[in-house]
Coordinates of C-alpha atoms in Angstrom, one line a residue:
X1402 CA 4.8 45.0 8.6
X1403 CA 8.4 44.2 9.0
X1404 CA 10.7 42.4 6.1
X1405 CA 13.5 40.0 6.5
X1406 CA 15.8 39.4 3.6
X1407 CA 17.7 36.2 3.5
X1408 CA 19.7 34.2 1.4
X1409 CA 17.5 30.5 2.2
X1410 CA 14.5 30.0 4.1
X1411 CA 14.2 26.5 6.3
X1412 CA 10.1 25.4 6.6
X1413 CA 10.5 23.0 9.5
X1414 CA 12.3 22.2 12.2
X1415 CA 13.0 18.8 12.0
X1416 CA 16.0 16.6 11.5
X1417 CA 15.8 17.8 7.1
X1418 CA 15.8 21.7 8.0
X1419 CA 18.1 20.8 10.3
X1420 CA 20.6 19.0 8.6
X1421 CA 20.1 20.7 5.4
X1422 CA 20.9 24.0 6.6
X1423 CA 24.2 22.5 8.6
X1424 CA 25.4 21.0 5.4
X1425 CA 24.8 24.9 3.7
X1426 CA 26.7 26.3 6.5
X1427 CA 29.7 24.1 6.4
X1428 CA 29.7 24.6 2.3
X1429 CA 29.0 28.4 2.5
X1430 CA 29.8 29.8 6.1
X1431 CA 28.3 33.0 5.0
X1432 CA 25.0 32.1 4.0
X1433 CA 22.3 34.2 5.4
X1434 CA 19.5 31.4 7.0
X1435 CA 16.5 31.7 8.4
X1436 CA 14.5 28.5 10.1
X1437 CA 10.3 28.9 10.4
X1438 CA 8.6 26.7 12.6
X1439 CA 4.8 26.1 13.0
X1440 CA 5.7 25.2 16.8
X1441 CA 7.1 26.1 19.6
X1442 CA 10.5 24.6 20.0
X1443 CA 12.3 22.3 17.4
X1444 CA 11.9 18.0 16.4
X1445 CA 8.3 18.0 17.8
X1446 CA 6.4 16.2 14.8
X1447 CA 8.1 13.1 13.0
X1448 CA 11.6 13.5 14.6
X1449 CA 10.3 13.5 18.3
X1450 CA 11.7 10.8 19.9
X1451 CA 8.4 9.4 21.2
X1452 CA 6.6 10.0 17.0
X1453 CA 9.1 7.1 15.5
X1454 CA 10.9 3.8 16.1
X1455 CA 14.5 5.3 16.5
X1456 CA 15.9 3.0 13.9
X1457 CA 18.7 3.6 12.4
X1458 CA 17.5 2.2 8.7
X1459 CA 20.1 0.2 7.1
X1460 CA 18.2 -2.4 5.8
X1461 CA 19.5 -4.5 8.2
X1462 CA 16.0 -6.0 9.5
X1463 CA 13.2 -4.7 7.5
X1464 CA 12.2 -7.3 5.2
X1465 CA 10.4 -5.0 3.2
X1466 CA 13.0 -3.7 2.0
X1467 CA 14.4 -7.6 0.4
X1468 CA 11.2 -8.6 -1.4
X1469 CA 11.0 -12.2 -2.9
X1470 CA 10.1 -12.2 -6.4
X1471 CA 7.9 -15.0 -8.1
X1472 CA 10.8 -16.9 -8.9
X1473 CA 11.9 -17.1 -5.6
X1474 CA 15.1 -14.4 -5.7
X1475 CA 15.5 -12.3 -3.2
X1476 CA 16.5 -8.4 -4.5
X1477 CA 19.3 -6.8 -1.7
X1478 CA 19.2 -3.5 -4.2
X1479 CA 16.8 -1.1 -2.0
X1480 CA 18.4 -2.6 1.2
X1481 CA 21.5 -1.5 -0.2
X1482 CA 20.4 2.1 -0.9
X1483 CA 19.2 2.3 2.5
X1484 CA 21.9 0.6 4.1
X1485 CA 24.7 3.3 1.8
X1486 CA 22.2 6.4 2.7
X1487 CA 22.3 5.6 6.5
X1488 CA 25.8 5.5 6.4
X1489 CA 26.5 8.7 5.2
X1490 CA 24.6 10.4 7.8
X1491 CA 26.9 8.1 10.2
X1492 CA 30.3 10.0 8.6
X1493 CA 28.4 13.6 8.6
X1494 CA 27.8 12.8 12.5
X1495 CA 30.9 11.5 12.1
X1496 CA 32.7 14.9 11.0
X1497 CA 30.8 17.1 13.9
X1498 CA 31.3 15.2 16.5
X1499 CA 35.4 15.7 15.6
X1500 CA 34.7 19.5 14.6
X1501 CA 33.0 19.7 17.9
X1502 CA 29.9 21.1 16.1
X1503 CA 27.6 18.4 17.7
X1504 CA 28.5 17.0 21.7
X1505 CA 28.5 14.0 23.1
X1506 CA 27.2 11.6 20.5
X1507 CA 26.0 9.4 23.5
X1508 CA 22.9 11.6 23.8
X1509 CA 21.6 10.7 20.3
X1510 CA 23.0 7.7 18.8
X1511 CA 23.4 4.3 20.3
X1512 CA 24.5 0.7 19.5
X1513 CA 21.7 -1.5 19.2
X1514 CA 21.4 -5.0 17.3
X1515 CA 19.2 -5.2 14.7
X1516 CA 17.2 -8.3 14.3
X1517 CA 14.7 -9.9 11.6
X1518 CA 12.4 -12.3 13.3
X1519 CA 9.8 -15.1 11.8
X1520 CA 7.6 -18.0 12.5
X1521 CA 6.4 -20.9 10.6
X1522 CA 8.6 -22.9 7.9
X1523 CA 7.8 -20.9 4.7
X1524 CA 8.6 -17.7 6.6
X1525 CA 11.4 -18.9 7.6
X1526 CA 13.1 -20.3 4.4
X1527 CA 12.9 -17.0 3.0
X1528 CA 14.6 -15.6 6.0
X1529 CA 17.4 -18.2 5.5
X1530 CA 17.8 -17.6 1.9
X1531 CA 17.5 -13.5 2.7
X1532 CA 20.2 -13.9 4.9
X1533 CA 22.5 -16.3 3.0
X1534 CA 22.4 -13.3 0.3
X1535 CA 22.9 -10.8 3.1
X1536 CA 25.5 -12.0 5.1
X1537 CA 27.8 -12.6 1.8
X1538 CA 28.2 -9.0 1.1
X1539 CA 30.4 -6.9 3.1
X1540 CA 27.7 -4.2 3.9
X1541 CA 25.8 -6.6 6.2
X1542 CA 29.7 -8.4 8.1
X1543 CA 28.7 -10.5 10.7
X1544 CA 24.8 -10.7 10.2
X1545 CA 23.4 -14.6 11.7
X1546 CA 21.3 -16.3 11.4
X1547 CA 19.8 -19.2 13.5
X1548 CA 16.2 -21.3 14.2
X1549 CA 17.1 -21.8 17.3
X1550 CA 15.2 -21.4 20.6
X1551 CA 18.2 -21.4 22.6
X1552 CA 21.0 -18.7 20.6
X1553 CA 17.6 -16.9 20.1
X1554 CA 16.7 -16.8 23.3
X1555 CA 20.4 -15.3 23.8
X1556 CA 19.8 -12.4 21.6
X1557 CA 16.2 -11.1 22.8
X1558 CA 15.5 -13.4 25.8
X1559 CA 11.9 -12.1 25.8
X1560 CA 11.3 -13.2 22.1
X1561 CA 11.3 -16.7 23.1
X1562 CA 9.9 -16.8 27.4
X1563 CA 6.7 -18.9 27.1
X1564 CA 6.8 -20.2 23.5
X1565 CA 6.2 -23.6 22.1
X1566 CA 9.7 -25.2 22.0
X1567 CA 8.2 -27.2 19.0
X1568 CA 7.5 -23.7 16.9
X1569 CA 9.1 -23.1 13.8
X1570 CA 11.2 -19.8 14.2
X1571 CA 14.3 -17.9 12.2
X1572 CA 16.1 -15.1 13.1
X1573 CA 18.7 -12.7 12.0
X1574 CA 21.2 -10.8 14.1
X1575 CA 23.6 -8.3 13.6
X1576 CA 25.6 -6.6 16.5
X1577 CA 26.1 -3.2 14.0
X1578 CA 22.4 -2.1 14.4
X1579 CA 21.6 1.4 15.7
X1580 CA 19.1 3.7 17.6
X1581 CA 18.9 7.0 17.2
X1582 CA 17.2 9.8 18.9
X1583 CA 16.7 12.2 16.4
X1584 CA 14.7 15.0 18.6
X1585 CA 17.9 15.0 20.1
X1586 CA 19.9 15.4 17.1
X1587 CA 17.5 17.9 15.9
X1588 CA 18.5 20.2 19.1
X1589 CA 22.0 19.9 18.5
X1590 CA 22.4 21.1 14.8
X1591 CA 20.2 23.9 15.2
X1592 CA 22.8 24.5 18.7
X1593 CA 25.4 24.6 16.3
X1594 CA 23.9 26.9 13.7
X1595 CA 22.7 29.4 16.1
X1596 CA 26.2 29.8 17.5
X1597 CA 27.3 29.7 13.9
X1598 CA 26.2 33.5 13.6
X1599 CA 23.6 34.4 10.2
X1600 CA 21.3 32.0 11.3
X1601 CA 17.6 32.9 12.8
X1602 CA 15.3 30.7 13.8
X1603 CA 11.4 31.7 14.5
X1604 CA 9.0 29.5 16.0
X1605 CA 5.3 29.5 17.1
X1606 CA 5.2 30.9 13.5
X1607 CA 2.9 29.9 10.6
X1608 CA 3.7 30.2 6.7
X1609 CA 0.6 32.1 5.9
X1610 CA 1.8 32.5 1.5
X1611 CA 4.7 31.8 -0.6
X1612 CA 4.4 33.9 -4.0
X1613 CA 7.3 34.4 -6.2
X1614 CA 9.7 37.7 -6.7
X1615 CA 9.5 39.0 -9.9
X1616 CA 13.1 39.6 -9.5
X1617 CA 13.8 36.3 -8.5
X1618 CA 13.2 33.9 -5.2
X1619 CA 9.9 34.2 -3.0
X1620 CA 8.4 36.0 -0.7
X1621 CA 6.7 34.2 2.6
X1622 CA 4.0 35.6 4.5
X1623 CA 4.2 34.2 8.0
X1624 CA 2.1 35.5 11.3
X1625 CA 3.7 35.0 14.8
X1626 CA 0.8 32.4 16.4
X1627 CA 1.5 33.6 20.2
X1628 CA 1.8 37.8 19.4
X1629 CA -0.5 37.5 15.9
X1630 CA 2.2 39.6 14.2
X1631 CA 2.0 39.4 10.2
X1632 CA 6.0 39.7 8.9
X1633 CA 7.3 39.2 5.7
X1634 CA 10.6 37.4 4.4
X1635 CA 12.4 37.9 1.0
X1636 CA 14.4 34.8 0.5
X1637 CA 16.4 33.7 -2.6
X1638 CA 15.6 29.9 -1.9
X1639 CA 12.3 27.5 0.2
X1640 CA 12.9 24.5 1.4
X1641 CA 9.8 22.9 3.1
X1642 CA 10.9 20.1 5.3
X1643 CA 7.7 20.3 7.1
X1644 CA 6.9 16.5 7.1
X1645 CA 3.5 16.0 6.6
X1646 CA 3.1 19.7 5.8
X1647 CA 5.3 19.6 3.2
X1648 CA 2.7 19.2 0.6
X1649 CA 0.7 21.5 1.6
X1650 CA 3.0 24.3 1.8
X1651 CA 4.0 22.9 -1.6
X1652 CA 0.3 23.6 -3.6
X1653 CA 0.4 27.4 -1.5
X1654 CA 3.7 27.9 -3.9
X1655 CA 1.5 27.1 -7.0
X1656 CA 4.4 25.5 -9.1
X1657 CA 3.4 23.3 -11.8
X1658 CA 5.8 20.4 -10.6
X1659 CA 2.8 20.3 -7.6
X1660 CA 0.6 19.1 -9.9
X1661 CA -0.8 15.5 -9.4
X1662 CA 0.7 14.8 -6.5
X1663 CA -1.4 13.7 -3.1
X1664 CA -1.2 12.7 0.0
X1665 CA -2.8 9.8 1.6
X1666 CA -2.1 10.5 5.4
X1667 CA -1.3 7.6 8.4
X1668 CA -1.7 7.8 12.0
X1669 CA 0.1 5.3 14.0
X1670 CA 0.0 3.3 18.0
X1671 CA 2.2 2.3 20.1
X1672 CA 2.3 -0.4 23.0
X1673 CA 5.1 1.3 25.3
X1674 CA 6.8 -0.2 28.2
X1675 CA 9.2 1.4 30.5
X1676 CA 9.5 -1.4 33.3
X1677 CA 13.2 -1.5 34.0
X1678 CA 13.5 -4.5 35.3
X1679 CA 11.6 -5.4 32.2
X1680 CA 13.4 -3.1 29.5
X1681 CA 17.1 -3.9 30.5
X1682 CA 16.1 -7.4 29.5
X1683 CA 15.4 -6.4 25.9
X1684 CA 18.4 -5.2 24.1
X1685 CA 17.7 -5.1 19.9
X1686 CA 14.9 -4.0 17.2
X1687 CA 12.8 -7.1 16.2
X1688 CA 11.4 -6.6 12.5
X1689 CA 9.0 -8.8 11.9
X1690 CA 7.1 -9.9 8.4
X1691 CA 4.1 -7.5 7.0
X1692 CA 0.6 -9.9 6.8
X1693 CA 0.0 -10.6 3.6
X1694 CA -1.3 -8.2 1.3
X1695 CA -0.7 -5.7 4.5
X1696 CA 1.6 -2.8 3.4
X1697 CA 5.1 -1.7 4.6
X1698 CA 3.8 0.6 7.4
X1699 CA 2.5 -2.3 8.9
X1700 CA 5.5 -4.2 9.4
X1701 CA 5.5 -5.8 13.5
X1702 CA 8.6 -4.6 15.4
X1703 CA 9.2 -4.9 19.2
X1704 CA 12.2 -2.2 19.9
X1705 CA 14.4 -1.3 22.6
X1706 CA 14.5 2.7 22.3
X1707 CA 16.6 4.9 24.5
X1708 CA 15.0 7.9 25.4
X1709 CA 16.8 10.6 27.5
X1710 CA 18.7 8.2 29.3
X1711 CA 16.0 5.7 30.2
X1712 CA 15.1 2.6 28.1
X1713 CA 12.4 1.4 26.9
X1714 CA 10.2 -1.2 24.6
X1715 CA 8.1 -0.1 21.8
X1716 CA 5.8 -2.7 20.2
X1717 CA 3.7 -1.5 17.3
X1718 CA 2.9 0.7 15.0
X1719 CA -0.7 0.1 14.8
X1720 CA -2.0 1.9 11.8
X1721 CA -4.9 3.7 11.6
X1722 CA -6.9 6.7 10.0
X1723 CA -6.7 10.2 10.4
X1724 CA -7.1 13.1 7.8
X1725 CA -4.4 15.1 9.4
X1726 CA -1.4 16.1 7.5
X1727 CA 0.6 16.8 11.4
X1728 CA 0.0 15.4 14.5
X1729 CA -0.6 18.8 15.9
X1730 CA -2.5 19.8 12.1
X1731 CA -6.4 20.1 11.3
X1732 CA -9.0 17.8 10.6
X1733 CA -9.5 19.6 7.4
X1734 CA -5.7 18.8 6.3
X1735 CA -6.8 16.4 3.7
X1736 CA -9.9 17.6 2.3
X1737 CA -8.3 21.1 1.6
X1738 CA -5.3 19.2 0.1
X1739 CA -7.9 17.9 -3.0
X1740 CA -7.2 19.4 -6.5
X1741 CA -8.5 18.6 -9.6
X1742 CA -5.1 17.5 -11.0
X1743 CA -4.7 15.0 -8.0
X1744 CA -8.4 13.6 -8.3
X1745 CA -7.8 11.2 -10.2
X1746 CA -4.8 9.7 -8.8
X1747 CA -6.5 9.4 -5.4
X1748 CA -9.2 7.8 -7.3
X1749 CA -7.0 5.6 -8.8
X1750 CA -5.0 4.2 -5.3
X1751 CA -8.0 3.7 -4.1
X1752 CA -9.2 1.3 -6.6
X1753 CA -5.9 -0.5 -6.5
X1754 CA -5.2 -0.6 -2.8
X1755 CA -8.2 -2.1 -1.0
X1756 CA -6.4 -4.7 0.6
X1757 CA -4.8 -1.5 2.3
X1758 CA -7.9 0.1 3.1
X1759 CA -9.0 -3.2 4.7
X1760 CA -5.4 -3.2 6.5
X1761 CA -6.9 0.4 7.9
X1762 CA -10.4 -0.2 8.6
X1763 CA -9.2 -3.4 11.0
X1764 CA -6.5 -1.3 12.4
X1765 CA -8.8 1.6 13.2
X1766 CA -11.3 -0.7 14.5
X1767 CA -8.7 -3.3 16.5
X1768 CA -9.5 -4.0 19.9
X1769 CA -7.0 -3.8 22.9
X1770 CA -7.1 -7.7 23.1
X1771 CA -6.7 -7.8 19.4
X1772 CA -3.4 -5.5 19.6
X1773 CA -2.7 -7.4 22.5
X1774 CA -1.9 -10.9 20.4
X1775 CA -0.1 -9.0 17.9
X1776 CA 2.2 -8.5 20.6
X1777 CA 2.7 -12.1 21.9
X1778 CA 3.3 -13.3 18.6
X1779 CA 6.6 -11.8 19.3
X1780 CA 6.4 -11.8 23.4
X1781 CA 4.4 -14.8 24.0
X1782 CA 4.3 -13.8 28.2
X1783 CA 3.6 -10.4 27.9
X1784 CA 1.0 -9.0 30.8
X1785 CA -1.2 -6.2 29.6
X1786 CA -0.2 -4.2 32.7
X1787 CA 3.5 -3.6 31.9
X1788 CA 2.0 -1.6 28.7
X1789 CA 0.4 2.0 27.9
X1790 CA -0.3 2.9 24.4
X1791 CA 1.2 6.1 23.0
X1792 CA 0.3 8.3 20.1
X1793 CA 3.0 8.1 17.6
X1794 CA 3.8 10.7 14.7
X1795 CA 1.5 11.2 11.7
X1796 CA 2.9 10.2 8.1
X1797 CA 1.3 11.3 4.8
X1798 CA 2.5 8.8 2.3
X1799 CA 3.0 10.3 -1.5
X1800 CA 0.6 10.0 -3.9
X1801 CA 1.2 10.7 -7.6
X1802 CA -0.1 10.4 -11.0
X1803 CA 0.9 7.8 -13.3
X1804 CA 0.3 7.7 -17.2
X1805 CA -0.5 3.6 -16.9
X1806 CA -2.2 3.1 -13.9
X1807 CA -3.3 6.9 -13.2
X1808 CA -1.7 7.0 -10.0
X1809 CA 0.4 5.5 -7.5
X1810 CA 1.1 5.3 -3.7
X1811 CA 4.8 5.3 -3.2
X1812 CA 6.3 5.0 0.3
X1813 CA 9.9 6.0 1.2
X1814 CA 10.9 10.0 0.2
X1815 CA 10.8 12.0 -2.5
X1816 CA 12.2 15.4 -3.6
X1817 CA 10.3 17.9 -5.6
X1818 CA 11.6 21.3 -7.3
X1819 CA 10.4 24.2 -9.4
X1820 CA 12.0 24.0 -12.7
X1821 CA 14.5 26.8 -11.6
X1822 CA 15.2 25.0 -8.4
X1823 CA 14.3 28.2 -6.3
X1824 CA 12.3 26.2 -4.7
X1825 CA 12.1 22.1 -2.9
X1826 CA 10.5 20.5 -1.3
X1827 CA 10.8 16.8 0.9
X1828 CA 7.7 14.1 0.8
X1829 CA 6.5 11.0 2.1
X1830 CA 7.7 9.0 4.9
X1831 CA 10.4 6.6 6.1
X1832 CA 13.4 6.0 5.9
X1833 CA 13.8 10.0 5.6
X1834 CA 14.8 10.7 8.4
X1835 CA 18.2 8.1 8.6
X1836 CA 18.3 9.0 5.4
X1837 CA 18.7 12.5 5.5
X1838 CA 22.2 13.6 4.6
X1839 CA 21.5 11.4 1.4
X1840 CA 18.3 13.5 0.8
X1841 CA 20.3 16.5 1.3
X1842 CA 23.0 16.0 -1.4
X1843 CA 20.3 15.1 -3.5
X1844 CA 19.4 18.5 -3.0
X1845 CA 22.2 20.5 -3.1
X1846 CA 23.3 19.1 -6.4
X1847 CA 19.8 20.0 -7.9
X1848 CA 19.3 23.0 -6.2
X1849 CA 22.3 25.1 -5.1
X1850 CA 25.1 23.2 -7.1
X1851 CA 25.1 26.4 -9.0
X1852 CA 25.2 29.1 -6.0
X1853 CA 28.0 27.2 -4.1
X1854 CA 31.5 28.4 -3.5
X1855 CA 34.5 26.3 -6.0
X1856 CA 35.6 23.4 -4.0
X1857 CA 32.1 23.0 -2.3
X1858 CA 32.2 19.1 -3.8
X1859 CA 35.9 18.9 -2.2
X1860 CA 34.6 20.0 1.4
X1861 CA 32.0 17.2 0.9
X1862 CA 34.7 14.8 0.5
X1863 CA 36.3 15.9 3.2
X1864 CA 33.1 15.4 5.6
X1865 CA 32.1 12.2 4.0
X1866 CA 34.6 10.1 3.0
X1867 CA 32.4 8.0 0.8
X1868 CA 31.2 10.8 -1.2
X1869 CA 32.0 10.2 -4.9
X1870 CA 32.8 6.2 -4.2
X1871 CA 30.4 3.4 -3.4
X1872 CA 30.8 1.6 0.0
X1873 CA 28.6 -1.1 -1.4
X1874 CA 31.5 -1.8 -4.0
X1875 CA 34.5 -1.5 -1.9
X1876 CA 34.7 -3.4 0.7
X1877 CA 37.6 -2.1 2.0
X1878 CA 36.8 1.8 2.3
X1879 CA 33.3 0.1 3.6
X1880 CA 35.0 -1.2 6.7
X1881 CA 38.0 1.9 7.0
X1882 CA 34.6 4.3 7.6
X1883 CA 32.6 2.4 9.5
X1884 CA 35.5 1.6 11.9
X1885 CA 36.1 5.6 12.1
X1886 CA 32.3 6.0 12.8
X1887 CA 32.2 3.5 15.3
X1888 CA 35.2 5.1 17.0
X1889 CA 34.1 8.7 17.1
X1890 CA 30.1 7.7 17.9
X1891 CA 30.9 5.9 20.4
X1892 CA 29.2 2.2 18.7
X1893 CA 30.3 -1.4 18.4
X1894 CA 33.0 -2.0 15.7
X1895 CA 31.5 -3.8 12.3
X1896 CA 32.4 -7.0 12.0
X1897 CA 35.3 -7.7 9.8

């Protein structure tokens, strides 16, 4: 049985291993990494083009993210953190694309307007109070807003072909919006780290134990899925970005921090269209407005996505049911994820989210004509023969206890460590994967901050301008980046 020794171990080769162990080679070029993947090539769960929407989240369109409160205030604080997160991953991109680490940006990121879109009038007097927040503060320059058919029909042509002149609609705009191919992206950085030298990456192969080193670090048992080869790798530091396999790799470590934490796990539709004389008619990323008492995930949005140099439409996700932790995972994901410390926290979400258990039960049990009007709420002359539906990625949303309500279901991301940060570990769901770069300092200052080179936070600055300083209160270093970015990627320029 042969044994690798390596300075960090990468769990998943998606757009966090990826990104995580670029940022550790441009902090510490000497760094001895090796990348373990389940699969055969990289980007094939979550950040595979065809398993997500492409949207670069900035909290420019997903209401979600601006909740009204009883009072009738609208809160910009979490589309702030989104809309500061996303932009550091645009100046990281930024930096490679001038160090020549990544190539063309063109063949991952693209300028795409964002747009919220509404109907009826109470819908749509929160939209116009949302945006008359929004479009105040420099992060969001340039956002409109209109209700009506005509401008509306100027952004997204198709959102308003064969609607009722007399229906109440609102709508927000902004020209900044992005979509991102992060498969792509994916392919790219782990280019750039293999050329790097000290970097090894091993797929088709499975993480079969993770026990800790009495000295210090862990060791992984992995087995080689295409030769069956059991091998053996001494590492000082884990990180499982394995998406939905995160957690599960996580409870095989046996850390304490583990404890109470579940997973409730979401499969997801999509209504595709790749019509070109249809596509090149859509140009933006429609969010709509959640039902009522639906949750976040199910959130309407009819998308143009850019896929290997074709375009298309996405309309969706449809949610549904499916106790697998991967797309390409077992059936048995979830049952072998239950522990008596995260019993009762399951029990607990259960009780308190039946509306979203109802949300799943109609989704799982939705018929094609049924999907078929969501649709033309937003495309009122859609034909059922210009679509196919697709299998998008799975997502495991967190679960964890909570001392007042005995447990929660959070959605977004989360980081968890072991107490001596040897160790971590990314949960949950979107916006990780825009958010990435933010996820990642996150975990360098809790988990290598102390292993670093001096001067690791001044090469930081130096790839991310914004590092250290707040975009969100300065409006002028806000639009000195952003024009940068927009140079170097190749997008519009922010409005000033």
């Amino acid at each position: 049985m042969t044994l690798t020794t390596v300075d960090v171990t990468l769990v998943g080769a998606g757009i966090m291993g990826a990104t995580l162990g670029t940022l550790l080679r441009q902090l510490q070029p000497d760094l001895r990494l090796l990348l373990v993947e389940g699969l055969p090539r990289e980007a094939q769960e979550s950040s595979s083009a065809w398993n997500n929407a492409g949207t670069g989240h900035a909290g420019n369109c997903e209401l979600n993210y601006t909740p009204m409160a009883a009072d009738g205030s609208i809160s910009l604080a979490k589309a702030l953190d989104i809309n500061e997160a996303f932009d550091l991953s645009r100046q990281f991109w930024t930096h490679l694309v001038r160090d020549g680490a990544l190539g063309s940006p063109g063949a991952f990121i693209q300028g795409v307007p964002h747009m919220s879109f509404v109907l009826g009038e109470e819908r749509r007097a929160y939209l116009r109070e949302r945006h008359r927040r929004m479009a105040a503060h420099h992060c969001y320059a340039g956002m409109a807003y209109s209700e009506d058919h005509a401008q509306v029909a100027e952004w997204a042509p198709l959102l308003i072909e064969g609607r009722d002149p007399a229906q109440a609609i609102g709508a927000t705009h902004i020209a900044a919006g992005t979509d991102v191919n992060f498969g792509a992206l994916t392919s790219q950085l782990l280019d750039h780290l293999r050329a790097s030298g000290a970097f090894e990456a091993r797929f088709s192969t499975a993480v079969q134990s993770l026990r800790r080193r009495p000295e210090g670090g862990w060791r992984l048992e992995t087995r080689d899925r295409t030769t069956g080869e059991t091998r053996l790798i001494d590492t000082g530091t884990v990180f499982l970005g394995a998406g939905g396999g995160a957690l599960t790799l996580l409870q095989k470590s046996g850390i304490p921090e583990v404890r109470g934490y579940g997973g409730f796990p979401v499969s997801g539709l999509w209504l595709r269209c790749g019509d070109p004389a249809l596509a090149s008619r859509h140009h933006a990323k429609v969010y709509g407005m959640a039902a009522a008492g639906s949750p976040p995930m199910s959130v309407p949005h009819l998308d143009t996505r850019l896929v290997d140099g074709r375009q298309w439409i996405l309309f969706g996700p449809y949610a549904g049911f499916s106790s697998k932790f991967l797309k390409s995972g077992s059936l048995c994901d979830w049952p072998r994820s239950l522990r008596a410390g995260n019993l009762l926290p399951l029990l607990a979400v259960a009780r308190d989210n039946l509306p979203l258990t109802e949300y799943l039960i109609g989704q799982v049990f939705a018929s094609a004509e049924e999907r078929f009007a969501a649709l033309r709420d937003f495309y009122p002359d859609a034909r059922p023969s210009d679509w196919t539906l697709a299998v998008a990625g799975q997502r495991v949303q967190i679960i964890k206890a909570d001392a007042r309500r005995g447990g929660v279901l959070q959605f977004g991301t989360e980081v968890v460590h072991a107490a001596d940060t040897s160790l971590v570990a990314v949960l949950g769901a979107s916006p990780g994967a825009s958010a990435a770069v933010a996820i990642c300092l996150e975990i360098l200052h809790s988990c290598f901050r102390e292993t670093l080179p001096d001067g690791w936070q001044a090469t930081l600055k130096r790839m991310l301008p914004s590092y250290g300083a707040s975009i969100r209160d300065d409006a002028d270093l806000c639009r000195r980046i952003r024009s940068e970015s927009a140079e170097v990627l190749g997008l519009a320029a922010p409005a000033s």
